[in-house]
Tab-separated table of C-alpha atoms and ligand atoms in Angstrom:
chain	number	residue	atom	x	y	z
P	19	UNK	CA	0.000	0.000	0.000
P	20	UNK	CA	2.823	2.359	0.771
P	21	UNK	CA	5.396	0.970	-1.630
P	22	UNK	CA	5.499	4.165	-3.615
P	23	UNK	CA	6.162	6.024	-0.423
P	24	UNK	CA	9.205	3.914	0.460
P	25	UNK	CA	10.413	4.191	-3.135
P	26	UNK	CA	10.031	7.920	-2.998
P	27	UNK	CA	11.888	8.125	0.290
P	28	UNK	CA	14.761	6.087	-1.177
P	29	UNK	CA	14.992	8.320	-4.183
P	30	UNK	CA	14.871	11.403	-2.045
P	31	UNK	CA	17.737	10.143	0.108
P	32	UNK	CA	19.748	9.175	-2.979
P	33	UNK	CA	19.633	12.606	-4.441
P	34	UNK	CA	19.763	14.341	-1.089
P	35	UNK	CA	20.081	18.016	-1.775
P	36	UNK	CA	19.455	17.055	-5.357
P	37	UNK	CA	16.560	19.227	-5.615
P	38	UNK	CA	13.200	20.136	-6.649
P	39	UNK	CA	12.694	17.359	-9.187
P	40	UNK	CA	13.054	14.623	-6.604
P	41	UNK	CA	10.926	16.442	-4.091
P	42	UNK	CA	8.272	17.058	-6.670
P	43	UNK	CA	8.350	13.418	-7.691
P	44	UNK	CA	8.095	12.400	-4.071
P	45	UNK	CA	5.063	14.490	-3.380
P	46	UNK	CA	3.353	13.696	-6.640
P	47	UNK	CA	1.926	10.320	-5.811
P	48	UNK	CA	2.134	8.122	-8.892
P	49	UNK	CA	-1.255	7.369	-10.441
P	50	UNK	CA	-3.106	4.448	-8.895
P	51	UNK	CA	-4.817	1.797	-10.985
P	52	UNK	CA	-6.702	-0.254	-8.435
P	53	UNK	CA	-8.341	-3.507	-9.488
P	54	UNK	CA	-10.306	-5.491	-6.972
P	55	UNK	CA	-11.906	-8.912	-6.701
P	56	UNK	CA	-15.607	-8.409	-6.343
P	57	UNK	CA	-16.335	-10.728	-3.468
P	58	UNK	CA	-19.080	-9.052	-1.462
P	59	UNK	CA	-22.690	-8.301	-2.352
P	60	UNK	CA	-23.294	-4.554	-2.373
P	61	UNK	CA	-24.968	-3.522	0.826
P	62	UNK	CA	-27.969	-1.303	0.237
P	63	UNK	CA	-28.787	1.178	2.996
P	64	UNK	CA	-32.198	0.346	4.485
P	65	UNK	CA	-35.055	2.763	3.928
P	66	UNK	CA	-35.467	4.729	7.147
P	67	UNK	CA	-38.510	3.829	9.176
P	68	UNK	CA	-40.937	6.699	9.673
P	69	UNK	CA	-44.231	7.342	11.384
P	70	UNK	CA	-46.944	9.880	10.706
P	71	UNK	CA	-47.709	12.185	13.616
P	72	UNK	CA	-51.008	13.767	14.659
P	73	UNK	CA	-50.479	16.667	12.252
P	74	UNK	CA	-49.884	14.319	9.331
P	75	UNK	CA	-46.146	14.932	9.267
P	76	UNK	CA	-43.743	12.131	8.351
P	77	UNK	CA	-41.340	11.703	11.273
P	78	UNK	CA	-37.865	10.181	11.052
P	79	UNK	CA	-35.365	9.502	13.814
P	80	UNK	CA	-31.621	9.783	13.221
P	81	UNK	CA	-29.000	9.061	15.843
P	82	UNK	CA	-25.345	9.880	15.135
P	83	UNK	CA	-23.362	7.220	16.944
P	84	UNK	CA	-20.046	5.375	17.062
P	85	UNK	CA	-19.775	1.689	16.159
P	86	UNK	CA	-17.601	-1.039	14.678
P	87	UNK	CA	-17.725	-2.014	11.018
P	88	UNK	CA	-16.297	-4.667	8.742
P	89	UNK	CA	-14.876	-2.618	5.892
P	90	UNK	CA	-12.595	-5.404	4.739
P	91	UNK	CA	-9.867	-4.977	7.366
P	92	UNK	CA	-11.345	-6.656	10.425
P	93	UNK	CA	-13.118	-4.505	12.953
P	94	UNK	CA	-12.907	-0.786	12.179
P	95	UNK	CA	-14.093	1.988	14.491
P	96	UNK	CA	-16.595	4.034	12.514
P	97	UNK	CA	-19.496	6.420	12.912
P	98	UNK	CA	-22.963	6.162	11.457
P	99	UNK	CA	-26.601	7.165	11.774
P	100	UNK	CA	-28.807	4.512	13.421
P	101	UNK	CA	-25.966	2.054	12.856
P	102	UNK	CA	-22.202	1.732	12.734
P	103	UNK	CA	-21.523	3.166	9.275
P	104	UNK	CA	-23.435	5.567	6.970
P	105	UNK	CA	-27.154	5.984	7.552
P	106	UNK	CA	-30.535	4.790	6.314
P	107	UNK	CA	-32.063	6.273	3.168
P	108	UNK	CA	-34.694	8.861	4.023
P	109	UNK	CA	-37.483	9.065	1.505
P	110	UNK	CA	-40.335	11.544	1.231
P	111	UNK	CA	-42.635	12.848	-1.447
P	112	UNK	CA	-42.954	16.343	-2.815
P	113	UNK	CA	-45.616	18.152	-0.797
P	114	UNK	CA	-45.057	16.077	2.334
P	115	UNK	CA	-44.207	17.683	5.644
P	116	UNK	CA	-41.266	15.947	7.237
P	117	UNK	CA	-39.729	16.033	10.682
P	118	UNK	CA	-36.324	14.601	11.459
P	119	UNK	CA	-35.379	14.189	15.094
P	120	UNK	CA	-31.598	14.099	15.269
P	121	UNK	CA	-29.833	12.847	18.368
P	122	UNK	CA	-26.110	13.194	18.890
P	123	UNK	CA	-24.649	10.134	20.612
P	124	UNK	CA	-21.098	11.112	19.670
P	125	UNK	CA	-18.603	12.582	22.089
P	126	UNK	CA	-18.337	15.836	20.106
P	127	UNK	CA	-20.694	18.382	18.544
P	128	UNK	CA	-22.207	17.678	15.158
P	129	UNK	CA	-24.964	18.971	12.852
P	130	UNK	CA	-26.969	17.371	10.072
P	131	UNK	CA	-27.267	19.260	6.802
P	132	UNK	CA	-29.765	18.267	4.083
P	133	UNK	CA	-27.628	18.693	0.992
P	134	UNK	CA	-29.657	19.799	-2.017
P	135	UNK	CA	-32.849	20.378	-0.035
P	136	UNK	CA	-34.890	23.549	-0.328
P	137	UNK	CA	-35.749	24.409	3.292
P	138	UNK	CA	-35.677	27.197	5.886
P	139	UNK	CA	-32.227	28.333	7.016
P	140	UNK	CA	-33.028	27.535	10.653
P	141	UNK	CA	-33.210	23.807	9.913
P	142	UNK	CA	-30.521	23.695	7.226
P	143	UNK	CA	-27.987	22.168	9.625
P	144	UNK	CA	-25.135	24.602	9.031
P	145	UNK	CA	-22.320	25.232	11.516
P	146	UNK	CA	-24.180	27.970	13.400
P	147	UNK	CA	-26.274	25.520	15.400
P	148	UNK	CA	-24.081	22.726	16.716
P	149	UNK	CA	-25.851	19.822	18.403
P	150	UNK	CA	-23.756	19.229	21.522
P	151	UNK	CA	-22.649	15.733	22.530
P	152	UNK	CA	-25.723	14.086	24.012
P	153	UNK	CA	-27.980	16.779	22.571
P	154	UNK	CA	-30.701	16.728	19.972
P	155	UNK	CA	-32.196	18.871	17.224
P	156	UNK	CA	-35.460	18.802	15.346
P	157	UNK	CA	-35.642	19.758	11.690
P	158	UNK	CA	-39.093	20.209	10.184
P	159	UNK	CA	-40.005	21.429	6.718
P	160	UNK	CA	-42.238	20.807	3.718
P	161	UNK	CA	-40.596	18.971	0.850
P	162	UNK	CA	-41.156	21.153	-2.183
P	163	UNK	CA	-38.920	20.338	-5.120
P	164	UNK	CA	-38.739	17.825	-7.955
P	165	UNK	CA	-37.884	14.181	-7.266
P	166	UNK	CA	-34.142	13.919	-6.773
P	167	UNK	CA	-31.251	12.086	-5.172
P	168	UNK	CA	-30.191	14.263	-2.241
P	169	UNK	CA	-28.115	13.398	0.793
P	170	UNK	CA	-27.453	14.350	4.383
P	171	UNK	CA	-24.189	14.773	6.229
P	172	UNK	CA	-22.651	16.658	9.170
P	173	UNK	CA	-21.658	20.309	8.748
P	174	UNK	CA	-20.056	21.346	12.058
P	175	UNK	CA	-17.374	23.983	12.184
P	176	UNK	CA	-13.947	22.524	11.317
P	177	UNK	CA	-14.949	18.871	11.807
P	178	UNK	CA	-16.924	18.101	8.667
P	179	UNK	CA	-14.116	16.239	6.899
P	180	UNK	CA	-13.434	14.012	9.893
P	181	UNK	CA	-17.062	13.244	10.612
P	182	UNK	CA	-17.957	12.394	7.033
P	183	UNK	CA	-14.772	10.339	6.668
P	184	UNK	CA	-15.671	8.241	9.711
P	185	UNK	CA	-18.988	7.389	8.094
P	186	UNK	CA	-21.603	10.040	8.747
P	187	UNK	CA	-23.564	10.352	5.511
P	188	UNK	CA	-26.810	9.056	4.058
P	189	UNK	CA	-29.103	9.460	1.076
P	190	UNK	CA	-32.367	11.403	0.981
P	191	UNK	CA	-34.574	10.491	-1.959
P	192	UNK	CA	-37.333	12.885	-2.924
P	193	UNK	CA	-40.234	11.423	-4.920
P	194	UNK	CA	-42.894	13.093	-7.026
P	195	UNK	CA	-45.705	12.176	-9.401
P	196	UNK	CA	-43.857	12.761	-12.681
P	197	UNK	CA	-44.692	9.821	-14.995
P	198	UNK	CA	-40.985	9.515	-15.825
P	199	UNK	CA	-40.256	8.322	-12.304
P	200	UNK	CA	-42.401	5.268	-12.865
P	201	UNK	CA	-41.161	4.778	-16.411
P	202	UNK	CA	-37.600	4.550	-15.090
P	203	UNK	CA	-36.485	1.610	-12.925
P	204	UNK	CA	-37.834	2.458	-9.458
P	205	UNK	CA	-37.718	-0.657	-7.270
P	206	UNK	CA	-35.418	0.481	-4.431
P	207	UNK	CA	-32.429	-1.780	-3.911
P	208	UNK	CA	-33.440	-4.006	-6.836
P	209	UNK	CA	-33.262	-2.013	-10.081
P	210	UNK	CA	-32.961	1.445	-8.486
P	211	UNK	CA	-29.876	1.382	-6.347
P	212	UNK	CA	-27.991	3.915	-4.223
P	213	UNK	CA	-24.267	3.942	-5.035
P	214	UNK	CA	-22.450	6.013	-2.414
P	215	UNK	CA	-18.791	6.065	-3.354
P	216	UNK	CA	-16.038	6.792	-0.837
P	217	UNK	CA	-12.276	6.364	-0.843
P	218	UNK	CA	-10.538	5.265	2.334
P	219	UNK	CA	-7.020	4.958	3.619
P	220	UNK	CA	-6.463	2.194	6.187
P	221	UNK	CA	-3.784	1.954	8.814
P	222	UNK	CA	-4.178	-1.638	9.971
P	223	UNK	CA	-7.856	-2.047	10.713
P	224	UNK	CA	-8.474	1.646	11.373
P	225	UNK	CA	-9.329	4.505	9.069
P	226	UNK	CA	-6.393	6.826	8.629
P	227	UNK	CA	-6.470	10.514	7.810
P	228	UNK	CA	-2.721	10.978	7.785
P	229	UNK	CA	-2.074	9.896	4.212
P	230	UNK	CA	-2.060	13.409	2.869
P	231	UNK	CA	1.009	13.245	0.681
P	232	UNK	CA	1.174	15.736	-2.094
P	233	UNK	CA	-2.444	16.665	-2.376
P	234	UNK	CA	-3.819	19.968	-1.267
P	235	UNK	CA	-7.293	18.583	-0.787
P	236	UNK	CA	-7.074	16.243	2.191
P	237	UNK	CA	-7.310	12.478	2.405
P	238	UNK	CA	-6.968	10.525	-0.827
P	239	UNK	CA	-7.631	6.896	0.032
P	240	UNK	CA	-6.450	4.029	-2.128
P	241	UNK	CA	-9.426	1.769	-1.407
P	242	UNK	CA	-13.008	2.268	-2.486
P	243	UNK	CA	-16.141	1.504	-0.521
P	244	UNK	CA	-19.600	1.592	-2.049
P	245	UNK	CA	-22.332	1.949	0.569
P	246	UNK	CA	-19.602	0.783	2.959
P	247	UNK	CA	-18.894	-2.416	0.985
P	248	UNK	CA	-15.354	-3.136	-0.267
P	249	UNK	CA	-15.145	-5.014	-3.589
P	250	UNK	CA	-18.908	-4.949	-4.164
P	251	UNK	CA	-21.024	-6.688	-6.793
P	252	UNK	CA	-24.683	-6.174	-7.563
P	253	UNK	CA	-26.928	-8.942	-8.909
P	254	UNK	CA	-29.160	-7.472	-11.594
P	255	UNK	CA	-32.363	-9.170	-12.740
P	256	UNK	CA	-33.696	-6.701	-15.295
P	257	UNK	CA	-32.387	-5.306	-18.565
P	258	UNK	CA	-32.014	-1.823	-17.117
P	259	UNK	CA	-30.601	-0.824	-13.770
P	260	UNK	CA	-30.723	2.719	-12.394
P	261	UNK	CA	-27.763	3.748	-10.276
P	262	UNK	CA	-28.006	6.787	-8.029
P	263	UNK	CA	-24.349	7.783	-7.931
P	264	UNK	CA	-23.262	9.956	-5.015
P	265	UNK	CA	-19.708	11.084	-4.431
P	266	UNK	CA	-19.729	10.879	-0.623
P	267	UNK	CA	-15.958	11.150	-0.338
P	268	UNK	CA	-14.151	13.986	1.370
P	269	UNK	CA	-11.937	15.136	-1.499
P	270	UNK	CA	-11.623	12.733	-4.403
P	271	UNK	CA	-13.152	13.413	-7.811
P	272	UNK	CA	-14.430	10.435	-9.831
P	273	UNK	CA	-15.026	9.973	-13.517
P	274	UNK	CA	-17.452	7.070	-13.749
P	275	UNK	CA	-17.328	4.832	-16.816
P	276	UNK	CA	-18.025	1.209	-17.644
P	277	UNK	CA	-14.947	-0.951	-18.118
P	278	UNK	CA	-15.834	-1.855	-21.720
P	279	UNK	CA	-16.546	1.823	-22.377
P	280	UNK	CA	-20.140	1.145	-23.408
P	281	UNK	CA	-22.475	4.110	-23.244
P	282	UNK	CA	-25.052	4.454	-20.506
P	283	UNK	CA	-27.897	6.912	-20.056
P	284	UNK	CA	-27.516	9.932	-17.812
P	285	UNK	CA	-31.049	10.628	-16.577
P	286	UNK	CA	-30.608	12.906	-13.586
P	287	UNK	CA	-28.283	15.435	-11.990
P	288	UNK	CA	-28.136	16.820	-8.419
P	289	UNK	CA	-31.600	18.316	-8.283
P	290	UNK	CA	-33.649	15.925	-10.392
P	291	UNK	CA	-34.228	14.341	-13.761
P	292	UNK	CA	-32.951	15.983	-16.924
P	293	UNK	CA	-35.256	16.583	-19.873
P	294	UNK	CA	-34.331	13.423	-21.744
P	295	UNK	CA	-31.798	10.625	-21.330
P	296	UNK	CA	-28.360	11.594	-22.532
P	297	UNK	CA	-26.170	8.747	-23.781
P	298	UNK	CA	-22.604	9.109	-22.618
P	299	UNK	CA	-19.659	6.924	-21.707
P	300	UNK	CA	-18.566	8.836	-18.628
P	301	UNK	CA	-19.781	11.184	-15.936
P	302	UNK	CA	-17.551	13.152	-13.594
P	303	UNK	CA	-18.611	13.847	-10.028
P	304	UNK	CA	-16.759	15.959	-7.511
P	305	UNK	CA	-17.521	15.685	-3.799
P	306	UNK	CA	-21.217	16.009	-3.047
P	307	UNK	CA	-22.415	15.761	-6.646
P	308	UNK	CA	-24.924	13.149	-7.770
P	309	UNK	CA	-25.894	11.607	-11.087
P	310	UNK	CA	-28.631	9.149	-11.854
P	311	UNK	CA	-27.615	6.790	-14.637
P	312	UNK	CA	-29.314	3.832	-16.297
P	313	UNK	CA	-27.164	0.942	-17.492
P	314	UNK	CA	-28.407	-1.649	-20.017
P	315	UNK	CA	-27.271	-5.242	-19.475
P	316	UNK	CA	-27.398	-8.472	-21.457
P	317	UNK	CA	-28.242	-11.806	-19.830
P	318	UNK	CA	-25.375	-13.404	-17.972
P	319	UNK	CA	-22.812	-10.648	-18.491
P	320	UNK	CA	-20.621	-8.918	-15.961
P	321	UNK	CA	-19.826	-5.248	-16.355
P	322	UNK	CA	-17.614	-3.218	-14.079
P	323	UNK	CA	-18.274	0.378	-13.146
P	324	UNK	CA	-14.920	2.120	-12.843
P	325	UNK	CA	-13.551	5.564	-12.159
P	326	UNK	CA	-10.965	6.609	-14.709
P	327	UNK	CA	-8.562	9.573	-14.643
P	328	UNK	CA	-11.064	12.200	-13.583
P	329	UNK	CA	-8.951	15.301	-14.153
P	330	UNK	CA	-6.911	14.907	-17.304
P	331	UNK	CA	-3.244	15.664	-16.978
P	332	UNK	CA	-2.602	19.159	-15.720
P	333	UNK	CA	-1.125	20.297	-12.437
P	334	UNK	CA	-4.519	20.304	-10.786
P	335	UNK	CA	-4.717	16.610	-11.515
P	336	UNK	CA	-1.159	15.499	-10.789
P	337	UNK	CA	-1.182	16.283	-7.099
P	338	UNK	CA	-4.747	15.400	-6.352
P	339	UNK	CA	-5.483	11.905	-7.576
P	340	UNK	CA	-6.651	13.198	-10.924
P	341	UNK	CA	-4.936	10.429	-12.839
P	342	UNK	CA	-6.051	7.572	-10.581
P	343	UNK	CA	-8.307	4.748	-11.761
P	344	UNK	CA	-10.402	2.449	-9.577
P	345	UNK	CA	-12.749	-0.470	-9.854
P	346	UNK	CA	-15.984	0.642	-8.216
P	347	UNK	CA	-18.795	-1.912	-8.606
P	348	UNK	CA	-19.410	-5.044	-10.628
P	349	UNK	CA	-22.855	-5.495	-12.176
P	350	UNK	CA	-23.772	-9.172	-12.582
P	351	UNK	CA	-26.685	-9.809	-14.899
P	352	UNK	CA	-28.834	-12.893	-14.281
P	353	UNK	CA	-29.235	-15.524	-17.018
P	354	UNK	CA	-32.700	-14.193	-17.782
P	355	UNK	CA	-33.581	-10.546	-17.407
P	356	UNK	CA	-36.921	-8.803	-17.038
P	357	UNK	CA	-37.464	-6.668	-20.148
P	358	UNK	CA	-37.247	-2.917	-19.656
P	359	UNK	CA	-37.135	0.115	-21.930
P	360	UNK	CA	-35.780	3.564	-21.369
P	361	UNK	CA	-38.310	6.382	-21.778
P	362	UNK	CA	-37.457	8.889	-24.541
P	363	UNK	CA	-38.479	11.962	-22.591
P	364	UNK	CA	-38.301	12.526	-18.850
P	365	UNK	CA	-39.386	15.928	-17.547
P	366	UNK	CA	-39.790	19.400	-18.987
P	367	UNK	CA	-37.716	21.843	-16.970
P	368	UNK	CA	-38.223	25.556	-17.582
P	369	UNK	CA	-34.965	27.464	-18.017
P	370	UNK	CA	-34.362	30.413	-15.735
P	371	UNK	CA	-33.944	33.659	-17.652
P	372	UNK	CA	-30.749	35.653	-16.977
P	373	UNK	CA	-32.491	38.700	-18.445
P	374	UNK	CA	-34.601	38.789	-15.289
P	375	UNK	CA	-31.765	38.545	-12.800
P	376	UNK	CA	-32.052	41.072	-9.973
P	377	UNK	CA	-28.345	40.740	-9.147
P	378	UNK	CA	-25.152	39.567	-10.750
P	379	UNK	CA	-22.400	38.535	-8.345
P	380	UNK	CA	-18.856	37.303	-8.822
P	381	UNK	CA	-17.076	34.786	-6.604
P	382	UNK	CA	-13.477	33.720	-7.077
P	383	UNK	CA	-12.290	30.623	-5.199
P	384	UNK	CA	-8.588	30.869	-4.445
P	385	UNK	CA	-6.320	29.606	-1.677
P	386	UNK	CA	-8.799	28.936	1.087
P	387	UNK	CA	-10.738	32.084	0.405
P	388	UNK	CA	-13.690	33.255	-1.607
P	389	UNK	CA	-13.178	36.777	-2.985
P	390	UNK	CA	-10.181	37.080	-0.699
P	391	UNK	CA	-12.061	36.328	2.502
P	392	UNK	CA	-12.348	33.344	4.789
P	393	UNK	CA	-15.489	32.227	6.592
P	394	UNK	CA	-16.868	34.598	9.214
P	395	UNK	CA	-20.154	33.653	10.857
P	396	UNK	CA	-20.798	37.319	11.581
P	397	UNK	CA	-20.393	38.517	7.984
P	398	UNK	CA	-23.044	38.346	5.292
P	399	UNK	CA	-21.536	37.995	1.831
P	400	UNK	CA	-24.756	38.250	-0.117
P	401	UNK	CA	-28.077	39.766	0.909
P	402	UNK	CA	-30.691	38.288	-1.396
P	403	UNK	CA	-34.213	39.600	-1.753
P	404	UNK	CA	-36.802	36.878	-1.464
P	405	UNK	CA	-38.435	35.772	-4.687
P	406	UNK	CA	-35.706	37.102	-6.951
P	407	UNK	CA	-33.370	35.465	-9.429
P	408	UNK	CA	-29.614	35.961	-9.354
P	409	UNK	CA	-26.723	35.175	-11.664
P	410	UNK	CA	-23.454	34.221	-9.992
P	411	UNK	CA	-20.190	34.069	-11.903
P	412	UNK	CA	-17.994	31.586	-10.083
P	413	UNK	CA	-14.400	30.779	-10.893
P	414	UNK	CA	-11.410	28.873	-9.586
P	415	UNK	CA	-8.449	31.225	-9.463
P	416	UNK	CA	-5.679	28.650	-9.147
P	417	UNK	CA	-4.617	25.051	-9.747
P	418	UNK	CA	-6.043	23.354	-6.683
P	419	UNK	CA	-9.302	21.487	-7.235
P	420	UNK	CA	-12.257	23.379	-5.793
P	421	UNK	CA	-15.957	23.066	-6.167
P	422	UNK	CA	-18.926	25.325	-5.665
P	423	UNK	CA	-21.909	24.309	-3.580
P	424	UNK	CA	-24.814	26.449	-2.460
P	425	UNK	CA	-27.430	25.626	0.152
P	426	UNK	CA	-31.209	26.012	-0.188
P	427	UNK	CA	-31.482	26.209	-3.972
P	428	UNK	CA	-30.913	24.219	-7.105
P	429	UNK	CA	-29.323	26.245	-9.892
P	430	UNK	CA	-28.872	25.997	-13.641
P	431	UNK	CA	-25.506	26.426	-15.325
P	432	UNK	CA	-25.814	29.126	-17.979
P	433	UNK	CA	-22.335	28.802	-19.401
P	434	UNK	CA	-18.783	27.616	-18.830
P	435	UNK	CA	-16.269	30.162	-20.145
P	436	UNK	CA	-19.093	31.623	-22.161
P	437	UNK	CA	-20.003	28.348	-23.910
P	438	UNK	CA	-23.067	26.164	-23.349
P	439	UNK	CA	-22.534	23.712	-20.483
P	440	UNK	CA	-21.969	19.999	-21.160
P	441	UNK	CA	-25.020	17.721	-20.618
P	442	UNK	CA	-23.837	16.602	-17.173
P	443	UNK	CA	-24.174	20.238	-16.090
P	444	UNK	CA	-27.386	20.670	-18.051
P	445	UNK	CA	-29.917	19.890	-15.317
P	446	UNK	CA	-30.620	21.142	-11.807
P	447	UNK	CA	-27.374	21.371	-9.838
P	448	UNK	CA	-26.353	22.340	-6.328
P	449	UNK	CA	-22.668	21.460	-6.625
P	450	UNK	CA	-20.216	21.795	-9.530
P	451	UNK	CA	-16.536	21.084	-9.938
P	452	UNK	CA	-14.481	24.188	-10.682
P	453	UNK	CA	-11.762	23.525	-13.204
P	454	UNK	CA	-8.728	25.774	-12.947
P	455	UNK	CA	-9.123	29.258	-14.359
P	456	UNK	CA	-12.577	28.680	-15.775
P	457	UNK	CA	-15.657	30.742	-15.191
P	458	UNK	CA	-19.026	29.154	-14.489
P	459	UNK	CA	-22.091	31.316	-14.816
P	460	UNK	CA	-25.024	29.965	-12.828
P	461	UNK	CA	-28.562	31.141	-12.207
P	462	UNK	CA	-30.836	30.453	-9.245
P	463	UNK	CA	-34.166	31.597	-7.925
P	464	UNK	CA	-34.427	32.288	-4.204
P	465	UNK	CA	-38.134	31.679	-4.016
P	466	UNK	CA	-38.936	31.867	-0.317
P	467	UNK	CA	-37.863	31.388	3.313
P	468	UNK	CA	-36.811	34.937	4.091
P	469	UNK	CA	-35.113	34.986	7.507
P	470	UNK	CA	-32.960	38.024	8.324
P	471	UNK	CA	-31.483	36.321	11.389
P	472	UNK	CA	-30.174	33.090	9.873
P	473	UNK	CA	-27.576	32.556	7.170
P	474	UNK	CA	-27.257	29.855	4.555
P	475	UNK	CA	-23.833	28.802	3.315
P	476	UNK	CA	-22.108	28.563	-0.015
P	477	UNK	CA	-18.710	26.940	-0.101
P	478	UNK	CA	-16.104	24.670	-1.602
P	479	UNK	CA	-17.237	21.066	-1.033
P	480	UNK	CA	-13.708	19.723	-0.722
P	481	UNK	CA	-14.328	19.091	2.967
P	482	UNK	CA	-10.843	20.035	4.104
P	483	UNK	CA	-11.225	23.394	2.390
P	484	UNK	CA	-14.667	23.857	3.891
P	485	UNK	CA	-13.235	23.133	7.352
P	486	UNK	CA	-10.447	25.603	6.671
P	487	UNK	CA	-12.984	28.342	6.073
P	488	UNK	CA	-13.576	28.338	2.327
P	489	UNK	CA	-17.190	29.348	2.898
P	490	UNK	CA	-19.405	32.338	2.571
P	491	UNK	CA	-22.873	33.205	3.801
P	492	UNK	CA	-26.047	34.535	2.254
P	493	UNK	CA	-29.197	35.730	3.900
P	494	UNK	CA	-32.612	35.909	2.258
P	495	UNK	CA	-34.682	38.924	3.285
P	496	UNK	CA	-38.001	40.462	2.401
P	497	UNK	CA	-37.666	43.400	0.024
P	498	UNK	CA	-36.460	46.444	1.974
P	499	UNK	CA	-35.288	44.408	4.980
P	500	UNK	CA	-31.701	43.932	6.168
P	501	UNK	CA	-29.944	40.988	7.817
P	502	UNK	CA	-29.653	40.910	11.597
P	503	UNK	CA	-27.359	38.023	12.404
P	504	UNK	CA	-26.976	37.295	16.107
P	505	UNK	CA	-23.417	37.110	17.345
P	506	UNK	CA	-21.943	33.727	18.092
P	507	UNK	CA	-23.416	30.262	17.877
P	508	UNK	CA	-27.142	29.625	18.065
P	509	UNK	CA	-28.958	27.398	20.464
P	510	UNK	CA	-32.632	26.620	20.583
S	28	C2O	CU1	-22.969	19.043	1.358
S	28	C2O	CU2	-22.703	22.805	2.896
S	28	C2O	O1	-22.827	20.879	2.137
S	29	CU	CU1	-25.375	21.522	1.151
S	30	CU	CU1	-11.594	23.973	-2.412
């Protein structure tokens, strides 16, 4: 596992004083090409139990807790929700009122953020409202957005990377009545399967966060877990299988492709289905991004989902795992498959009109700062009038990988360096990868939930960067109102 490290050390000693080349070589981890034996059935997170309360609200219980997991290295100390690792899949329908009671059974503060969800800032789970060890928090809101693959994860100040890495993350599936949802594979865990991809670095049986050689983005593990399963395979019994891909890693970018390079259908992005299936042979996801894809299989065949060289060959890639390749998941088709066909059209999404933008803002991500400033819970970076549309021009000002994520809303990408976005950025998004020195123009509507006293976040979703303060805040106010953020952390 660390052979390259020893080799690098040897070389460094050999040419001691011999300079930059050797040091650069040492810190630039050679590209990995990890192949695995697929020996374990993919574990599928259970659907979270829920009850309906007297007011007709769907109530979920989540408990953040420590535990022990078999991640392929014996018994590993991990964290999870309602279990030892990851969490159950929450599922609710558009229009439903949901309540999630979160309890913190960890020995440190945490929060739970509903990534991709449109909800009031007070229940958004940002770092302003830590849930102390032993404490609890209730989030309640009405689900009001198209069916989508969302997720939940901790968002405490400075500890997000560690908490997610130990296993705190889960999926939140929103359903709606669009006919396309039923036309696509939709049998949870059978032909509609969560695929939460994470890279891990092990030191013996324990998860290690010290393997930070070279990269500027935090842990880059050399082993892949899918839903917590190492070397996973999935038995498929129908001609089409829908995979809900979620990059639930802390730093690593993936470029998903099938090993034989066959095309598959991209059907959804972060915030829901796209207008029609787009055939492609690869889809890139940075941390926090999702894609729903549909793969067609023939009876009896085995096809491997891989991640291949996600970042091309520039500097941004060389130091940050951008040239690594991994086996992710093997799909094993049964000898006879249930027939299935892909719908031609999915949903009709209206495009937001930049001509109606009330504001145009510019954000440059550089170092650990956005527009030259680090996170300050007392500063409001954008005051947004409720029920207006804004255009944000977002760019990455240097060679480190960064991404852009905004809470509360789903946005549309208007352009990348002035050109039309590629299909994988063509649908509703809440997170995008920022390639070096490129400008992404996005548009979002801030429809409701004015609250002058509570901020939402926007930030880089490389979790180390987020923890280091690469975040900003926006507040939604009624027209004519101004933000009034309380000082310090909030408690209910
Ligand atoms: Cu997925 Cu502010 O986070
Ligand atoms: Cu989020
Ligand atoms: Cu970043």
